[in-house]
XYZ file of C-alpha atoms in Angstrom:
685
model
C 174.790 68.401 234.738
C 172.527 70.202 232.119
C 173.069 73.612 234.011
C 176.777 73.583 233.854
C 177.177 74.157 229.967
C 174.313 76.645 230.388
C 176.039 78.600 233.143
C 179.477 78.406 231.286
C 177.660 79.639 228.256
C 176.277 82.677 229.900
C 179.624 83.647 231.428
C 181.302 83.347 228.007
C 178.494 85.340 226.414
C 179.031 88.189 228.797
C 182.812 88.291 228.280
C 182.371 88.087 224.443
C 179.807 90.865 224.335
C 182.073 93.041 226.285
C 185.042 92.251 224.002
C 183.028 92.679 220.837
C 182.038 96.219 221.705
C 185.382 97.417 220.391
C 185.404 95.320 217.276
C 181.969 95.853 215.776
C 181.946 96.903 212.218
C 184.812 94.767 210.686
C 183.793 94.367 207.142
C 185.065 90.758 206.770
C 183.045 89.410 209.629
C 180.097 87.363 208.248
C 176.558 87.865 209.473
C 175.284 85.335 211.985
C 171.790 85.752 213.330
C 169.989 83.721 216.112
C 166.540 84.174 214.794
C 164.361 83.823 211.660
C 164.719 87.331 210.562
C 165.879 86.739 207.054
C 164.185 84.841 204.301
C 166.094 81.910 202.865
C 166.344 78.160 202.990
C 165.606 76.356 206.212
C 167.505 73.194 207.268
C 166.510 70.942 210.070
C 169.189 69.133 212.141
C 167.492 66.399 213.993
C 168.433 63.009 215.550
C 164.897 62.052 216.468
C 164.690 59.515 213.611
C 168.111 58.012 214.309
C 171.474 58.714 213.089
C 173.298 58.302 209.674
C 176.563 56.389 208.994
C 179.450 56.259 211.353
C 182.251 58.748 210.592
C 185.574 57.088 209.982
C 187.943 59.999 209.696
C 189.985 62.367 207.461
C 193.501 61.300 206.530
C 196.261 61.569 204.061
C 198.739 59.385 202.240
C 202.524 59.189 202.581
C 203.844 57.416 199.632
C 202.739 56.770 196.046
C 205.620 57.468 196.016
C 208.395 59.055 197.957
C 206.304 61.992 198.834
C 207.850 62.420 202.303
C 211.368 61.877 201.065
C 212.850 65.258 202.027
C 210.882 65.580 205.288
C 213.213 63.176 207.187
C 216.248 65.511 206.497
C 214.871 68.571 208.134
C 216.718 69.856 211.131
C 214.947 70.292 214.530
C 212.839 72.008 215.654
C 211.325 72.314 212.162
C 210.815 68.778 211.426
C 208.775 68.390 214.717
C 206.759 71.626 213.971
C 205.890 70.166 210.543
C 204.788 66.909 212.115
C 202.721 68.822 214.741
C 200.856 70.700 211.954
C 199.873 67.494 210.442
C 199.206 65.135 213.369
C 198.880 66.937 216.737
C 195.217 67.017 217.801
C 193.595 70.407 217.992
C 196.561 72.190 216.456
C 196.581 72.004 212.553
C 195.220 69.437 210.219
C 194.797 67.069 213.237
C 194.496 64.051 210.929
C 192.712 60.945 211.939
C 194.217 58.520 209.407
C 197.656 57.969 208.113
C 198.032 55.804 205.020
C 201.488 54.683 203.940
C 203.029 52.993 201.078
C 204.307 49.438 201.622
C 207.660 50.108 199.937
C 208.086 47.718 196.824
C 211.239 49.100 195.246
C 209.527 50.462 192.297
C 208.706 53.992 190.948
C 205.402 54.858 192.264
C 204.843 58.604 191.254
C 207.675 60.732 192.607
C 210.264 58.172 193.425
C 210.863 54.664 194.746
C 210.323 53.492 198.392
C 212.460 50.504 199.583
C 210.871 47.103 200.313
C 211.489 45.437 203.639
C 212.339 42.454 201.452
C 214.486 43.236 198.498
C 215.033 39.436 198.070
C 213.296 36.235 199.060
C 215.653 35.674 202.024
C 216.066 39.300 203.117
C 214.151 41.067 205.777
C 214.839 44.585 207.056
C 212.234 46.585 208.941
C 214.315 49.700 209.149
C 214.489 50.834 205.563
C 213.001 53.963 204.332
C 211.017 56.475 206.577
C 207.459 55.285 206.722
C 208.094 53.418 209.989
C 209.435 56.517 211.457
C 206.580 58.656 210.161
C 203.921 56.256 211.693
C 205.690 56.314 214.967
C 205.699 60.118 214.953
C 202.094 60.278 213.970
C 201.344 57.895 216.936
C 203.475 59.982 219.416
C 201.063 62.986 218.694
C 197.845 61.107 218.330
C 197.781 57.593 219.827
C 194.378 57.064 218.321
C 195.533 57.742 214.744
C 194.387 54.917 212.195
C 197.194 53.317 210.279
C 196.821 51.903 206.937
C 199.216 50.068 204.530
C 198.953 49.683 200.740
C 201.435 48.325 198.183
C 201.983 50.136 194.903
C 204.938 48.074 193.526
C 206.307 44.755 194.691
C 209.982 43.430 194.722
C 210.593 41.509 191.518
C 211.219 38.105 193.195
C 207.477 37.839 193.944
C 206.676 37.799 190.249
C 208.989 34.899 189.440
C 209.873 36.430 186.053
C 206.456 38.020 185.536
C 205.386 41.579 186.214
C 202.504 40.437 188.274
C 202.129 39.964 192.056
C 199.499 37.199 191.835
C 201.756 34.449 190.494
C 201.966 32.725 193.971
C 199.063 34.051 196.070
C 200.543 32.480 199.348
C 203.904 34.120 198.757
C 202.449 37.557 198.153
C 200.070 37.277 201.142
C 203.127 36.227 203.238
C 205.083 39.154 202.132
C 202.262 41.611 203.100
C 201.816 39.789 206.447
C 205.445 40.103 207.241
C 205.213 43.881 206.941
C 202.302 44.017 209.415
C 204.049 41.696 211.815
C 207.316 43.635 211.414
C 205.480 46.897 212.108
C 204.362 45.558 215.456
C 207.554 43.501 216.405
C 210.063 46.178 215.574
C 208.159 49.438 215.979
C 205.119 48.675 218.241
C 202.850 49.821 215.535
C 199.455 48.223 215.105
C 198.315 48.415 211.439
C 194.475 48.824 211.338
C 193.722 48.504 207.607
C 195.540 46.646 204.669
C 194.997 47.182 200.944
C 195.488 45.046 197.898
C 197.272 46.781 194.968
C 197.001 50.455 194.412
C 194.879 51.400 191.301
C 195.747 48.027 189.681
C 193.930 44.636 189.225
C 192.670 42.625 192.111
C 192.554 39.055 192.447
C 189.588 37.510 194.266
C 191.385 34.511 195.421
C 194.290 36.529 196.623
C 192.064 38.598 198.920
C 190.564 35.542 200.434
C 194.118 34.024 200.950
C 195.343 37.256 202.604
C 192.462 37.115 205.031
C 193.186 33.528 205.980
C 196.893 34.330 206.251
C 196.191 37.241 208.551
C 193.848 35.202 210.646
C 196.251 32.340 210.968
C 198.859 34.851 212.257
C 196.487 36.252 214.869
C 195.898 39.364 212.895
C 192.112 39.145 212.813
C 191.754 42.763 213.903
C 193.417 43.996 210.689
C 190.698 44.947 208.229
C 190.908 44.664 204.536
C 190.113 47.496 202.122
C 189.620 46.899 198.486
C 190.285 47.743 195.775
C 191.773 51.232 195.916
C 190.799 51.858 192.364
C 187.136 52.296 191.016
C 183.935 51.216 192.688
C 183.551 48.512 190.103
C 184.228 45.755 189.400
C 185.031 45.219 193.134
C 181.379 46.016 194.256
C 179.723 43.668 191.803
C 182.244 40.960 192.638
C 181.376 41.162 196.272
C 177.589 40.865 195.584
C 178.256 37.743 193.571
C 180.645 36.141 196.063
C 179.418 35.761 199.673
C 182.943 34.843 200.918
C 184.510 37.836 199.283
C 181.768 40.116 200.614
C 182.605 38.816 204.062
C 186.428 39.271 204.026
C 186.329 42.751 202.637
C 185.628 45.394 205.435
C 185.730 48.673 203.351
C 185.320 49.485 199.834
C 187.879 52.130 198.910
C 187.562 54.098 195.642
C 190.039 56.713 194.290
C 188.849 60.174 193.094
C 185.178 59.265 192.966
C 184.047 62.842 192.345
C 181.916 62.740 195.464
C 179.700 59.938 194.001
C 179.320 56.249 194.537
C 177.505 53.518 192.581
C 174.553 51.449 193.370
C 176.433 48.123 193.786
C 178.701 49.643 196.369
C 175.761 50.790 198.510
C 173.939 47.443 198.178
C 177.041 45.687 199.815
C 176.226 47.738 203.006
C 179.876 47.999 203.564
C 181.723 51.090 204.689
C 182.606 53.354 201.699
C 185.712 55.412 201.559
C 187.268 57.823 199.313
C 190.692 56.182 199.917
C 192.648 58.540 197.754
C 191.346 62.025 196.793
C 192.535 65.607 196.421
C 195.989 65.424 194.822
C 195.560 69.183 193.821
C 198.136 72.043 194.095
C 197.906 73.244 197.645
C 196.886 76.779 196.700
C 193.475 78.190 197.642
C 191.923 76.218 194.721
C 193.304 73.000 196.214
C 192.002 74.064 199.540
C 188.556 74.710 197.930
C 188.548 71.220 196.339
C 189.286 69.654 199.769
C 186.618 71.719 201.507
C 184.024 70.758 198.889
C 184.806 67.064 198.902
C 185.112 66.547 202.610
C 181.512 67.520 202.862
C 180.142 66.266 199.666
C 181.694 62.771 199.568
C 179.221 62.004 202.334
C 176.317 64.176 201.066
C 176.483 62.724 197.538
C 178.160 59.382 198.101
C 177.783 58.253 201.693
C 181.706 58.010 202.006
C 182.571 58.070 205.644
C 186.370 58.773 205.176
C 188.350 60.875 202.843
C 192.145 60.412 202.502
C 194.091 63.034 200.662
C 197.115 62.339 198.445
C 199.387 63.580 199.614
C 200.338 64.189 203.225
C 203.141 66.666 202.768
C 204.796 67.972 199.566
C 208.279 67.017 200.618
C 209.875 66.043 197.282
C 211.533 68.146 194.693
C 208.929 70.479 193.248
C 209.645 69.764 189.626
C 208.824 66.045 190.003
C 205.141 65.131 188.925
C 202.407 66.708 191.039
C 204.706 69.154 192.749
C 203.190 70.868 195.818
C 200.190 68.453 195.929
C 200.426 67.937 199.693
C 198.337 69.359 202.433
C 201.438 71.573 203.254
C 204.824 72.085 201.740
C 208.153 71.106 203.172
C 210.812 70.746 200.313
C 213.782 72.621 201.693
C 215.484 70.575 204.388
C 218.793 72.489 203.725
C 217.222 75.739 204.654
C 214.503 74.564 207.215
C 211.826 76.491 205.332
C 208.319 75.145 205.102
C 204.875 76.526 204.305
C 201.578 75.815 206.143
C 199.236 75.869 203.217
C 195.555 76.567 203.306
C 194.516 72.798 203.018
C 195.706 72.327 206.532
C 193.196 74.803 207.901
C 190.446 73.443 205.648
C 191.056 69.955 207.138
C 190.896 71.518 210.630
C 187.235 72.569 210.058
C 186.357 68.910 210.151
C 189.075 67.142 212.093
C 189.398 69.257 215.143
C 185.657 68.946 215.855
C 184.910 65.380 215.072
C 186.517 61.928 215.726
C 186.193 58.599 214.139
C 183.185 56.886 215.950
C 180.927 59.935 215.671
C 177.925 59.691 213.470
C 176.591 61.784 210.646
C 173.102 62.934 211.060
C 170.532 61.751 208.560
C 169.577 65.387 207.942
C 172.558 66.573 205.716
C 172.433 67.876 202.194
C 172.823 70.610 199.706
C 172.139 74.278 200.309
C 169.462 76.020 198.030
C 171.863 78.212 196.245
C 174.893 76.012 196.116
C 177.212 74.341 198.721
C 176.565 71.732 201.258
C 176.141 71.094 204.949
C 176.903 68.084 207.234
C 176.360 67.549 210.820
C 177.820 64.957 213.253
C 177.430 63.946 216.702
C 179.298 61.849 219.346
C 175.878 60.695 220.732
C 176.652 62.269 224.100
C 175.177 65.696 223.352
C 177.888 67.296 221.216
C 177.169 68.510 217.863
C 179.385 69.782 214.987
C 177.962 71.360 211.796
C 180.238 72.027 208.664
C 178.849 74.327 205.993
C 180.754 74.960 202.640
C 179.997 77.179 199.713
C 182.859 76.382 197.420
C 182.368 77.900 193.948
C 183.113 75.840 190.783
C 186.118 78.072 189.900
C 187.640 77.925 193.415
C 187.213 74.129 194.058
C 188.086 72.194 190.883
C 190.244 69.093 191.918
C 192.988 67.797 189.590
C 190.570 64.900 188.822
C 187.858 63.889 187.974
C 186.270 66.457 185.665
C 183.993 68.747 187.639
C 180.580 69.575 185.989
C 179.628 73.298 186.235
C 177.599 74.464 189.142
C 176.621 77.786 190.529
C 176.965 79.153 194.024
C 175.480 82.576 194.976
C 174.799 84.776 198.098
C 172.252 83.251 200.302
C 170.927 83.152 203.785
C 170.718 79.753 205.405
C 168.571 78.999 208.425
C 169.304 76.029 210.585
C 166.823 74.593 213.112
C 168.065 72.245 215.837
C 165.603 69.606 216.994
C 165.716 66.336 218.912
C 168.512 66.090 221.487
C 170.062 69.174 219.997
C 167.079 71.542 220.813
C 168.560 72.332 224.238
C 172.019 73.383 223.164
C 172.801 76.748 224.492
C 175.825 77.830 222.580
C 177.875 77.000 219.408
C 181.492 77.888 218.752
C 182.081 79.386 215.397
C 185.203 78.889 213.104
C 185.335 80.602 209.699
C 187.385 80.365 206.425
C 187.175 82.552 203.393
C 189.134 81.651 200.325
C 189.966 83.819 197.359
C 190.942 87.410 197.150
C 193.742 88.207 199.584
C 191.865 91.259 200.935
C 188.957 89.063 201.914
C 190.861 85.916 202.913
C 190.596 84.350 206.353
C 191.933 80.914 207.270
C 190.430 79.146 210.250
C 189.375 82.193 212.207
C 187.446 81.849 215.459
C 184.363 84.051 215.421
C 182.028 85.127 218.350
C 179.998 82.308 219.631
C 176.352 81.868 218.749
C 173.964 81.797 221.817
C 170.805 79.921 221.158
C 169.122 80.452 224.525
C 166.372 82.813 223.224
C 166.196 81.875 219.528
C 164.170 78.628 219.654
C 167.262 76.683 218.700
C 167.435 78.541 215.327
C 170.091 80.534 213.744
C 170.870 82.013 210.347
C 174.030 82.267 208.409
C 174.760 84.890 205.676
C 176.777 82.907 203.098
C 178.987 84.176 200.322
C 181.033 82.116 197.807
C 183.958 80.152 198.997
C 183.381 80.051 202.574
C 183.486 77.409 205.314
C 181.847 77.541 208.680
C 182.226 75.051 211.479
C 179.666 75.567 214.309
C 180.286 73.145 217.201
C 179.584 72.535 220.859
C 183.194 71.572 221.262
C 185.532 74.211 222.774
C 188.826 72.371 221.804
C 189.637 74.024 218.498
C 192.825 75.836 218.113
C 194.742 77.467 215.230
C 198.224 76.200 216.241
C 201.289 78.257 215.278
C 205.070 78.443 215.671
C 207.510 81.203 214.891
C 208.030 81.633 211.215
C 210.548 79.055 209.911
C 213.843 80.165 208.197
C 213.474 81.950 204.847
C 213.500 79.988 201.621
C 216.982 79.248 200.180
C 217.985 77.379 197.036
C 219.837 74.059 197.333
C 223.543 74.682 198.328
C 225.663 75.510 195.144
C 228.482 73.436 196.695
C 227.373 70.051 198.140
C 229.273 66.924 199.023
C 228.587 63.660 200.874
C 231.108 61.004 201.708
C 228.476 58.718 203.172
C 230.680 58.064 206.184
C 227.748 57.201 208.596
C 228.458 54.276 210.958
C 225.008 53.641 212.198
C 222.605 55.736 209.909
C 219.155 56.391 211.299
C 217.567 56.369 207.815
C 218.842 53.853 205.137
C 218.948 56.578 202.410
C 221.516 59.413 202.158
C 220.008 62.901 202.553
C 218.547 64.775 199.618
C 219.195 61.870 197.126
C 215.827 61.034 195.598
C 215.744 57.524 193.995
C 213.758 57.444 190.854
C 214.436 53.850 189.736
C 216.241 51.403 191.831
C 217.179 51.821 195.603
C 220.348 53.527 196.832
C 221.195 52.648 200.528
C 223.939 53.254 203.062
C 226.445 50.364 202.818
C 229.421 49.302 204.787
C 232.269 47.344 203.180
C 233.418 45.104 205.996
C 236.411 43.963 204.048
C 237.482 47.494 203.022
C 239.273 49.235 205.984
C 240.242 52.340 203.609
C 238.448 55.419 202.512
C 235.637 53.420 200.863
C 234.512 51.491 203.932
C 231.184 53.530 203.973
C 229.387 53.957 200.617
C 226.135 54.462 198.927
C 225.069 51.311 197.193
C 222.431 50.503 194.602
C 220.953 47.276 195.909
C 218.472 45.997 193.436
C 219.583 43.159 191.011
C 216.187 42.694 189.277
C 213.416 44.834 188.023
C 210.571 45.228 190.597
C 206.961 44.452 189.737
C 206.259 47.884 188.428
C 203.408 50.222 189.174
C 204.561 52.987 186.866
C 207.190 53.103 184.032
C 210.504 52.253 185.952
C 213.542 53.010 183.716
C 215.670 50.193 182.655
C 218.562 51.898 184.423
C 218.642 52.896 188.034
C 218.923 56.573 188.943
C 218.881 58.811 191.993
C 218.611 62.614 191.574
C 219.815 65.442 193.815
C 220.037 69.164 193.812
C 218.477 72.240 192.249
C 216.463 71.789 189.080
C 217.487 75.295 188.023
C 221.214 74.259 187.979
C 222.745 74.892 184.573
C 226.580 75.062 184.767
C 227.839 72.532 187.114
C 230.727 70.105 187.882
C 229.693 66.714 189.197
C 232.362 64.371 190.670
C 231.971 60.959 192.366
C 233.920 57.792 193.075
C 232.246 54.789 191.434
C 232.619 51.023 191.836
C 231.194 48.573 189.366
C 230.331 45.238 190.955
C 229.193 43.310 187.977
C 232.019 41.942 185.619
C 231.813 42.648 181.924
C 228.151 43.627 181.771
C 228.192 46.279 184.559
C 228.025 50.005 184.214
C 227.628 53.192 186.112
C 227.057 56.990 185.318
C 227.041 60.436 186.722
C 224.789 63.012 185.105
C 223.854 66.740 185.134
C 220.886 68.804 183.977
C 218.584 65.777 184.334
C 215.214 67.283 183.330
C 212.678 64.659 184.362
C 211.774 62.243 187.182
C 208.953 60.383 188.800
C 206.718 58.508 186.462
C 208.449 60.443 183.566
C 211.884 59.117 184.445
C 212.220 56.808 181.287
C 212.282 59.840 179.091
C 214.639 62.006 181.128
C 217.207 64.116 179.142
C 220.468 65.606 180.371
C 224.184 64.831 180.098
C 225.009 61.347 181.168
C 228.627 60.064 181.463
C 228.744 56.324 181.611
C 231.661 53.922 182.077
C 231.311 50.141 181.697
C 233.133 47.099 182.998
C 234.069 45.971 179.535
C 236.393 48.998 179.158
C 234.185 51.398 177.337
C 232.628 54.802 177.973
C 229.654 56.605 176.650
C 228.218 60.111 176.694
C 224.475 60.376 176.143
C 221.858 63.035 176.086
C 219.277 60.925 177.678
C 218.868 58.181 180.345
C 217.767 55.572 177.863
C 220.919 55.957 175.792
C 219.237 56.864 172.459
C 221.020 60.171 171.978
C 224.807 59.472 171.791
C 227.262 62.389 171.892
C 230.427 60.323 172.292
C 231.733 56.788 172.885
C 235.080 55.007 173.102
C 237.458 52.866 175.147
C 238.992 53.548 178.608
C 240.939 51.552 181.136
C 238.093 50.265 183.332
C 237.119 47.068 184.800
C 234.839 45.791 187.610
C 235.764 45.707 191.215
C 238.006 48.804 191.192
C 237.276 52.279 192.353
C 237.319 55.127 189.834
C 236.601 58.921 189.991
C 234.300 60.365 187.325
C 234.035 64.099 186.791
C 231.441 65.751 184.624
C 231.666 69.480 183.657
C 228.936 71.317 181.971
C 229.333 75.001 181.023
C 226.892 76.735 178.691
C 226.575 74.578 175.695
C 229.665 72.590 176.280
C 230.526 69.452 178.279
C 233.573 67.587 179.238
C 234.488 64.400 181.267
C 237.484 63.024 183.191
C 238.318 59.610 184.537
C 240.745 59.669 187.512
C 241.555 63.320 186.747
C 242.442 62.739 183.107
C 240.239 64.164 180.323
C 238.358 61.463 178.454
C 236.231 63.755 176.216
C 236.061 67.588 175.971
C 233.796 70.286 174.694
C 230.984 68.269 173.369
C 228.021 70.457 172.489
C 224.971 70.059 174.638
C 222.238 72.561 173.773
C 219.380 70.725 175.554
C 218.170 70.736 178.274
C 219.321 74.055 179.731
C 219.048 73.005 183.380
C 218.322 70.044 185.677
C 219.349 67.966 188.617
C 222.608 66.075 189.240
C 222.211 62.333 189.351
C 223.997 59.046 189.810
C 222.963 55.605 188.614
C 223.681 52.184 187.093
C 223.323 50.702 183.573
C 220.757 48.100 184.653
C 219.442 46.618 187.911
C 222.909 45.756 189.260
C 224.942 46.175 192.421
C 227.245 49.251 192.258
C 228.673 51.633 194.828
C 229.167 55.518 194.953
C 231.375 57.427 197.364
C 232.665 60.949 197.791
C 229.983 62.655 195.857
C 230.636 66.364 195.162
C 228.716 68.954 193.073
C 229.566 72.688 192.334
C 226.776 74.492 190.442
C 225.520 77.765 189.263
C 222.115 78.547 188.039
């Protein structure tokens, strides 16, 4: 058996030397030497004294919130191509872990994700798109680890309080039903479940949740806590033996590559359960490259999970383009495979959960770090990064200054690795376009005559992967269609008999939940509509507005006409609106400005310059009541706006100097049932 890799190595060496003869002298190819010819730091990679911690994987988050919203609208084959770049093994990011939001109906960063239980007696396991996404990930990688975590919760769990721990059994039941529903309706096994994203934990709730899961035969589902800081969860676990027993993983967010003493004393697995969240430029890629190594080197974290999976939400929402790749134009099919995809590949394509870190990992003498992992079967993967401070600052936390400079690093393979004949080499260089390489395979390193020693010449902002595995691949597809703005004329009659997704294409709910709806008693043109389905405020994670709102279109729109049929369901107190030039969304939605045209069931109308209704342009009486359909039209041209009800002018030429541009939108006055139909917008930038 030992002779086979040696023989194959020699054959590849001969072919590569022949091929390399014509390519010698390329300036960008780094220097790799198989001998101690150059002075510099020497780093021993050895398993003789045992191994380090078990590696648990690299992953990403869909949710927190609505970050994959536009992905589902992509036409084929582009949607499948995007999914391949994310999940297909040995192709792109090749992720090991997918963490999804358990939709709770509330605003959780860039939008709302629907709950499987809007109300106490309501269960529906086909809302939203996270079920679909988990199934697509599993199709590509049956071994992918699935995690669920709530950000917000439906309001009924709080019984009048903005708090999920009012009834511990009820909240545990709610989470348990999501796990059971994933299996029953979608054949998805959830591996890990969280508590409450970046908010308070309740010790008794965690214990109740564990008992609830065990009672339902879900012993295999592990609990991760608390998806916030290392403390106070670590100290609480050390003081409470039952709590220590029921928590399987301590998950911290944006730890800056460091952990704390108490967390290590628990002897539990330590994960950076949310990290990155940086613009997916080369600086974002540098951030990811640095933390993937140094989360373990500095903090013994064995998994790193990036927020977010794919930037598939309107770019002007908070944290635009903070995904591993960008897919925010389903109307054109355009997407971009960004550099964080290939930085991830340096680790994910050459390791798997269940491998082990070597004990011999650490920092390089002149800046940077190295890790090494093995499957225990003779395979070895080494990842070296030299990210500079300037090129690797994450959005959080603050990064203290450090220096990285040109160096030679010599690695010595000992123990069971001393007989390795050959290492495959993959290389990334970030920074200047003229020097930039992303996940490029270089000539192999042959160690047969080098005493299992090799030297790397390292510059700033480089990543090397050296591995015994030959499975690596820089996957590619033909270029997607060119980028195009949102269509200037757009309409939707919502006439979908059996919708595959519960939400209408391109509408991005910011507060409230707008779902396809069928009026069984209406055989006419309003049989199929879009309905706002929440009648009470959720247990909030962010600052949900007091009005519900869903945005759509091009943020650069300035002059536009918005028309929509509306139906108020709540007598006397109900109200709906259409809007244009809406300038904020996500966690900033409460302060959104724009032009909002409201009608109310009490027979009044209002024109406001903001969602909250503080800036009033006009108000008056109209012939409006609940339970009837009306057509609203909003026209904005330059600094003037007008509005019509059923084709008749209600107000005209009201000055609107701010904002200059923004999305179109629909919504309701409060958390109330209301319906929308025959949406139409015509716009110019």
